C-alpha positions in Angstrom: -67.0 9.1 2.5 -64.2 6.5 2.3 -60.6 7.4 1.4 -59.5 6.8 -2.2 -57.1 4.1 -1.6 -59.8 1.6 -0.6 -61.2 1.6 -4.2 -58.1 1.3 -6.4 -58.3 -2.4 -7.1 -61.9 -2.4 -8.4 -62.1 1.1 -10.2 -62.9 1.2 -13.9 -62.9 4.3 -16.1 -65.0 3.9 -19.3 -65.6 6.4 -22.1 -68.6 6.3 -24.4 -68.4 8.4 -27.6 -71.9 9.7 -28.4 -73.8 10.1 -31.4 -73.3 9.9 -35.3 -71.6 13.3 -35.5 -68.2 13.9 -36.9 -65.5 12.7 -34.5 -62.5 13.8 -36.6 -61.1 15.7 -33.6 -60.9 12.4 -31.6 -58.2 9.8 -31.8 -57.9 6.5 -30.1 -54.1 6.1 -29.6 -54.5 2.6 -28.1 -57.0 0.3 -26.9 -57.2 2.5 -23.8 -56.0 5.9 -24.7 -58.3 8.6 -26.0 -57.1 12.0 -27.3 -59.1 15.0 -28.1 -57.4 17.8 -30.1 -59.3 20.8 -31.5 -57.8 23.6 -33.6 -59.4 27.0 -34.6 -57.8 29.6 -36.8 -58.2 33.2 -35.5 -58.8 35.1 -38.8 -58.0 38.4 -37.3 -54.6 37.6 -35.7 -53.8 34.8 -38.1 -53.0 32.5 -35.2 -54.1 28.8 -34.5 -55.7 28.1 -31.3 -55.2 24.4 -30.2 -56.8 22.6 -27.3 -55.8 19.0 -26.4 -57.0 16.5 -23.7 -55.9 12.9 -23.2 -57.9 10.2 -21.3 -56.3 6.9 -19.9 -59.1 4.6 -19.6 -60.0 0.9 -18.9 -62.3 0.7 -21.8 -63.6 2.8 -24.8 -66.9 2.3 -26.4 -67.2 3.9 -29.7 -70.3 5.7 -31.2 -71.1 2.5 -32.9 -71.6 0.8 -29.5 -75.2 1.1 -28.1 -76.0 2.2 -24.7 -77.6 -1.2 -24.2 -74.3 -2.8 -24.8 -72.6 -0.4 -22.3 -75.2 -1.4 -19.7 -74.9 -5.0 -20.2 -71.2 -5.0 -20.1 -70.5 -2.6 -17.2 -73.5 -2.9 -15.0 -75.7 -6.0 -15.6 -73.2 -8.7 -16.3 -71.0 -8.0 -13.2 -73.8 -7.1 -10.8 -72.0 -3.8 -10.1 -74.8 -2.2 -8.2 -75.5 -5.4 -6.1 -72.0 -6.0 -4.7 -71.7 -5.6 -0.9 -68.3 -7.0 -0.2 -65.6 -5.6 2.1 -63.9 -4.2 -1.0 -66.0 -1.4 -2.4 -66.3 -0.9 -6.2 -66.3 2.3 -8.4 -67.2 3.0 -12.0 -66.5 6.3 -13.8 -68.5 6.3 -17.1 -67.5 9.4 -19.3 -69.7 10.4 -22.3 -67.7 12.5 -24.7 -70.1 14.9 -26.2 -70.6 18.4 -27.8 -71.5 21.5 -25.9 -75.2 21.3 -26.8 -75.5 17.9 -25.0 -76.9 17.5 -21.5 -77.1 14.5 -19.3 -80.8 15.1 -18.6 -81.6 14.3 -22.3 -81.7 11.1 -24.2 -80.1 8.7 -24.4 -78.0 9.5 -21.3 -81.0 9.9 -19.1 -82.5 6.5 -19.9 -79.2 4.7 -19.3 -78.7 6.4 -15.9 -82.3 5.6 -15.1 -81.7 1.9 -15.9 -78.7 1.9 -13.6 -80.7 3.4 -10.7 -83.5 1.1 -11.4 -81.2 -1.9 -10.9 -80.1 -0.4 -7.7 -83.6 0.4 -6.0 -85.3 -2.7 -7.2 -83.4 -5.2 -5.0 -82.3 -2.8 -2.3 -81.5 -4.2 1.2 -83.2 -2.4 4.0 -79.9 -1.4 5.5 -78.8 0.3 2.4 -79.6 3.7 0.8 -78.8 5.2 -2.7 -77.6 8.8 -2.5 -77.7 11.0 -5.6 -75.9 14.2 -6.4 -75.8 16.1 -9.7 -73.4 19.1 -10.4 -72.2 21.0 -13.4 -68.4 22.1 -13.2 -66.0 24.2 -15.1 -62.7 25.7 -14.1 -64.2 28.5 -12.3 -67.9 27.6 -11.6 -69.8 24.8 -9.9 -73.6 24.6 -9.9 -75.6 22.2 -7.8 -78.2 21.1 -10.2 -80.5 19.6 -7.7 -80.4 22.6 -5.3 -80.5 24.9 -8.3 -77.8 27.1 -6.9 -74.0 28.0 -7.4 -71.5 26.4 -5.0 -69.0 29.1 -4.2 -66.9 27.0 -1.9 -66.9 23.6 -3.6 -63.8 21.8 -4.6 -63.5 19.3 -7.5 -61.1 16.5 -6.2 -59.6 14.2 -8.8 -57.9 11.1 -7.4 -56.4 8.3 -9.4 -59.5 6.2 -8.9 -62.3 8.8 -8.3 -63.9 12.3 -8.9 -65.3 13.9 -5.8 -67.2 17.3 -5.6 -67.4 18.6 -2.1 -70.5 20.4 -0.9 -72.9 18.9 -3.3 -76.4 17.9 -2.2 -76.8 14.2 -1.6 -80.5 13.2 -1.9 -81.8 9.8 -0.9 -83.6 7.8 -3.7 -85.9 5.0 -3.1 -88.1 5.1 -6.2 -87.8 6.1 -9.8 -90.6 8.6 -9.4 -88.2 10.5 -7.1 -85.5 10.2 -9.7 -87.7 11.6 -12.3 -88.7 14.6 -10.3 -85.1 15.5 -9.5 -84.2 15.2 -13.2 -87.0 17.6 -14.1 -85.8 20.1 -11.6 -82.1 19.6 -12.8 -83.1 20.1 -16.5 -84.5 23.6 -15.6 -81.9 24.7 -13.3 -78.9 27.1 -13.7 -76.4 26.4 -16.4 -72.8 27.4 -17.0 -72.3 29.7 -20.1 -71.2 27.5 -22.9 -69.6 30.1 -25.1 -66.0 29.4 -24.4 -65.4 27.2 -21.4 -65.3 23.4 -21.3 -67.5 22.0 -18.6 -68.8 18.6 -17.3 -72.0 17.4 -15.8 -71.5 14.8 -13.1 -74.2 12.6 -11.6 -72.9 10.6 -8.7 -74.8 7.5 -7.3 -73.6 6.2 -4.1 -75.0 3.0 -2.3 -74.3 3.5 1.4 -75.0 1.8 4.6 -77.8 3.8 6.5 -76.1 3.6 9.8 -72.3 3.8 9.2 -72.4 5.7 5.7 -69.9 3.2 4.3 -70.1 3.3 0.6 -70.3 -0.1 -1.0 -70.7 1.0 -4.5 -70.3 4.3 -6.4 -70.7 5.4 -10.0 -69.9 8.6 -11.6 -71.8 9.5 -14.9 -69.7 12.3 -16.5 -70.9 14.1 -19.5 -67.7 15.8 -20.7 -68.0 18.9 -23.2 -64.5 19.5 -24.3 -64.5 22.5 -26.6 -62.4 25.3 -24.8 -59.8 26.8 -27.0 -56.6 28.4 -25.7 -53.7 29.9 -27.5 
């Protein structure tokens, strides 16, 4: 894996708000700053519990933007998954969702499938796509492809990247392989959703078969922000 400083000049963080649900707890503070604030009143102790998150992003797509628009702007128009220059490129696409959502359901799955289809359809014989899929919280990490907890894994957040150590990386050469892996992931272990915020992260790396150099990488992050703390 390449060190993070090699990717800074071409990294983009993008957020996509999902659904037609009530987004009153979200606020777009500027063109590139998204805040989440949730308040819950404890009726027994008469206290307010408040949780807040803030994202600094390159682009925010609202719930009114379609996934086709997201794909066209961030993947198709700039040939993101077909760039093999000396300067590697990253994307971090964050789906801001509720706790009932999962990245293996629609419309997320079709969007990710389109991205991977773009990757494998014109693949050079010297390159290989590697896929990993994990679910993470503050205290737990689950490898969704291997269907097991990762007790020693670390979630590393750099200025320009998100890295989960010890996650399985599976070579992908056909969409049938992808579909099979997503079926496994959909039935695998899940983190208890009652009181802890968590994320599902699918990572697609386009690497050189011999050197393991990463030409392109994209993190698809489904972020479920609903933890409440006093």
